[in-house]
Short mmCIF file of C-alpha atoms in Angstrom, two decimals:
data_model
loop_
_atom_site.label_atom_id
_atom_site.label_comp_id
_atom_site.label_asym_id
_atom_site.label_seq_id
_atom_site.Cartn_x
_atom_site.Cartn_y
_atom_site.Cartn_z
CA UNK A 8 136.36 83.53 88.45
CA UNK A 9 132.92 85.75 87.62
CA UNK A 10 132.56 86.74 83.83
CA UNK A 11 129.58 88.02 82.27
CA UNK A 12 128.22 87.44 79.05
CA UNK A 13 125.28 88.74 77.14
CA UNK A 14 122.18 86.90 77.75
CA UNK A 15 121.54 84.38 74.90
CA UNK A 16 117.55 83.38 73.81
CA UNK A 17 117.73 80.71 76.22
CA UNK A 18 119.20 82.33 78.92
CA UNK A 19 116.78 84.86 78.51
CA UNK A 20 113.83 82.61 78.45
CA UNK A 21 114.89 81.06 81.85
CA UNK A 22 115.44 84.13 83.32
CA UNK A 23 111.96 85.80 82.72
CA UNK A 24 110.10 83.12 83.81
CA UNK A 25 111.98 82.85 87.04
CA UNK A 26 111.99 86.98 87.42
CA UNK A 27 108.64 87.37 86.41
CA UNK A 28 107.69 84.97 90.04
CA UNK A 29 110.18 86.52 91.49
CA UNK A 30 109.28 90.10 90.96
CA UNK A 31 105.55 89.50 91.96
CA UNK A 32 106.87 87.82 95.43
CA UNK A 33 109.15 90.94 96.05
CA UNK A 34 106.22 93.49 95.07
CA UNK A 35 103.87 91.00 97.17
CA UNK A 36 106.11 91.48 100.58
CA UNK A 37 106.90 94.87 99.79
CA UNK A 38 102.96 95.40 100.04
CA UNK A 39 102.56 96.83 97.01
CA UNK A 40 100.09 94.29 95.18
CA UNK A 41 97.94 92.34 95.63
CA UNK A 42 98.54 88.35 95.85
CA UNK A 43 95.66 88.05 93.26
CA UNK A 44 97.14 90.45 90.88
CA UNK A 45 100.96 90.29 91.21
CA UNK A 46 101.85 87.69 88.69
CA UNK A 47 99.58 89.42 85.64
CA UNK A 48 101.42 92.98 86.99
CA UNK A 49 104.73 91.73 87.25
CA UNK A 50 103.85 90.47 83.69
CA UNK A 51 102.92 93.37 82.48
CA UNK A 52 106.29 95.46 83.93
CA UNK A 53 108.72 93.11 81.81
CA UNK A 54 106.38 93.13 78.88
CA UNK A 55 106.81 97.29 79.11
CA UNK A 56 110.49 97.58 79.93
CA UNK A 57 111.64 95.09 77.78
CA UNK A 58 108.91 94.79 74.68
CA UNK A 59 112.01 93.42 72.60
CA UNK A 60 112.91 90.94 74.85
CA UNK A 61 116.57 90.54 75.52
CA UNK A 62 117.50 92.53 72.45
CA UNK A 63 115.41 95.84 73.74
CA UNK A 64 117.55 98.56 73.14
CA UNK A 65 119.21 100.46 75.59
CA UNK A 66 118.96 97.75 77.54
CA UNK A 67 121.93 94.65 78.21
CA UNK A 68 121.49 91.60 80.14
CA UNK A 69 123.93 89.86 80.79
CA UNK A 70 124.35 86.06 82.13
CA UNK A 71 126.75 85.73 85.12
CA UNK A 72 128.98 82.35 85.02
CA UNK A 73 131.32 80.82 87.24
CA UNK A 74 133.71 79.15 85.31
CA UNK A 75 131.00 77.75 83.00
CA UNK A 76 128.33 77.35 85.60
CA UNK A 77 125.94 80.00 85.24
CA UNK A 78 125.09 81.51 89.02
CA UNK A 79 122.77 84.25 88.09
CA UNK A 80 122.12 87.63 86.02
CA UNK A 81 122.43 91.30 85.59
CA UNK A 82 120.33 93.31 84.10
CA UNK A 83 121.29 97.20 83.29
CA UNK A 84 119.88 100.09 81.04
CA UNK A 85 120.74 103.57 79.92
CA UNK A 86 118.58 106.00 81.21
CA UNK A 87 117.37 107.02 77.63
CA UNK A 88 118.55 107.81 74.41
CA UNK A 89 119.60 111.92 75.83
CA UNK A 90 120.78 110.36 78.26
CA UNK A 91 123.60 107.43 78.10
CA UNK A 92 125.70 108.68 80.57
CA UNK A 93 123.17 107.26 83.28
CA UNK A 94 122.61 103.80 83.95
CA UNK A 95 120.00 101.48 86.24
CA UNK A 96 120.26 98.45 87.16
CA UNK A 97 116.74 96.92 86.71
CA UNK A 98 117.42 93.06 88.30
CA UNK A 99 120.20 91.36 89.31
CA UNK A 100 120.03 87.99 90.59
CA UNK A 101 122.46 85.40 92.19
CA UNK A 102 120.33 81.65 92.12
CA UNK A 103 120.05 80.72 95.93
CA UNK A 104 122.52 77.83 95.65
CA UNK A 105 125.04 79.99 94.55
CA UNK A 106 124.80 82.70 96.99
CA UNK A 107 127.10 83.61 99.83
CA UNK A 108 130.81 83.06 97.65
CA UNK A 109 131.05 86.30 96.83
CA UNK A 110 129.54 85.93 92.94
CA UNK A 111 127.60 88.88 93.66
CA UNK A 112 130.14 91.96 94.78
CA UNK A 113 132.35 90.12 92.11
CA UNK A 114 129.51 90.04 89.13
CA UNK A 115 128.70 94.27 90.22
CA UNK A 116 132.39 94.89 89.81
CA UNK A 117 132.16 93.74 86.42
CA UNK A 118 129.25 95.15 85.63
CA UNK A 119 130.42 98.51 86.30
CA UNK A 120 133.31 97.96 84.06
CA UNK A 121 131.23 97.18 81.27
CA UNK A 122 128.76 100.39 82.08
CA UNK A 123 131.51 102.48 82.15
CA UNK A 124 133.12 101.21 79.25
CA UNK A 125 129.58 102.42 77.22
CA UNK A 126 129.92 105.64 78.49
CA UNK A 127 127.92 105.50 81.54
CA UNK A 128 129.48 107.50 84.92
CA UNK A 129 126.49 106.77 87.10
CA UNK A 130 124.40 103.74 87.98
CA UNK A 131 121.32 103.84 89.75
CA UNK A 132 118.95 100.76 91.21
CA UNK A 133 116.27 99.81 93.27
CA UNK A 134 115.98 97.58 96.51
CA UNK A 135 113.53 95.93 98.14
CA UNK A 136 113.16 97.32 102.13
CA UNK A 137 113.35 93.59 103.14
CA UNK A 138 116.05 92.59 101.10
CA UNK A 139 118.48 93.24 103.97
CA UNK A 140 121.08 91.16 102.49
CA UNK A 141 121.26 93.27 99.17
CA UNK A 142 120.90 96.24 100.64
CA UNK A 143 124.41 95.54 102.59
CA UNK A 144 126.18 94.74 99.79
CA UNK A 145 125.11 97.70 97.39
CA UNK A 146 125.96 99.87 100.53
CA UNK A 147 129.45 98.24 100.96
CA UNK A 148 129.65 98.58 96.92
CA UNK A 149 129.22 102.33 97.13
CA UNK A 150 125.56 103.09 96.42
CA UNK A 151 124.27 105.70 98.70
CA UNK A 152 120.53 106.03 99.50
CA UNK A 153 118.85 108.58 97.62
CA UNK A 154 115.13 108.04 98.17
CA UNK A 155 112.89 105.95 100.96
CA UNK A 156 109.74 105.18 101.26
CA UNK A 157 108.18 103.94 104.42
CA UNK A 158 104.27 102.67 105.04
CA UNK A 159 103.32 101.49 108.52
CA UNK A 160 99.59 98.49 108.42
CA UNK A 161 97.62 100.06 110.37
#
């Protein structure tokens, strides 16, 4: 059974030190930045969207357990302050180990619950082109492509 929780001090702690890596990798593939610059960047992107840490408003993150195993997080926001009836989903993260059971379609569900249950009636997020295996599941969730961007090395 998937539950989430709100994202304690610790939790949080873990988490942006592993997303912080992890973002700068994903921007890194994506060709966006620069090895040499992608950590400081990627830095610099939490520091801005979340200045209050895990208690930023607007903002929830939320720690997804298995029983009382924790397999990953979810991070969602409200649009802005005129506009609450609009969510994004920022990061969302199943730990490797703990991917391919189904913790991930199962933590979404829940997530949506939660979003709609604080008003929200849309929820927007971002993917990675090479993230293949996320890309499936938000499209077997529901989520419909609404922008692309494509760059050819040349």
């Amino acid at each position: 059974m998937i539950t989430i929780k709100p994202m304690n001090r610790d939790e949080f702690q873990q988490y942006i030190n592993f997303a912080i890596e992890d973002y700068a990798k994903d921007k890194i593939a994506s060709g966006n930045w620069h090895v040499d610059e992608a950590i400081e960047l990627s830095r610099e992107s939490f520091t801005r969207l979340l200045p209050e840490d895990e208690k930023t408003d607007l903002n929830y993150l939320f720690s997804i357990f298995h029983n009382d195993t924790l397999v990953g997080m979810i991070w969602i926001s409200q649009k802005s302050p005129t506009n609450l009836e609009e969510g994004f989903i920022y990061d969302f993260i199943i730990y490797e180990q703990y991917q391919g059971r189904g913790y991930a379609k199962a933590a979404m569900k829940e997530v949506e619950i939660v979003a709609k249950g604080m008003g929200m009636n849309k929820i927007g997020l971002h993917v990675f082109g090479h993230n293949k295996i996320a890309r499936g599941l938000y499209e077997k969730m529901g989520y419909e492509i609404t922008n692309i961007t494509m760059a050819k090395s040349i």
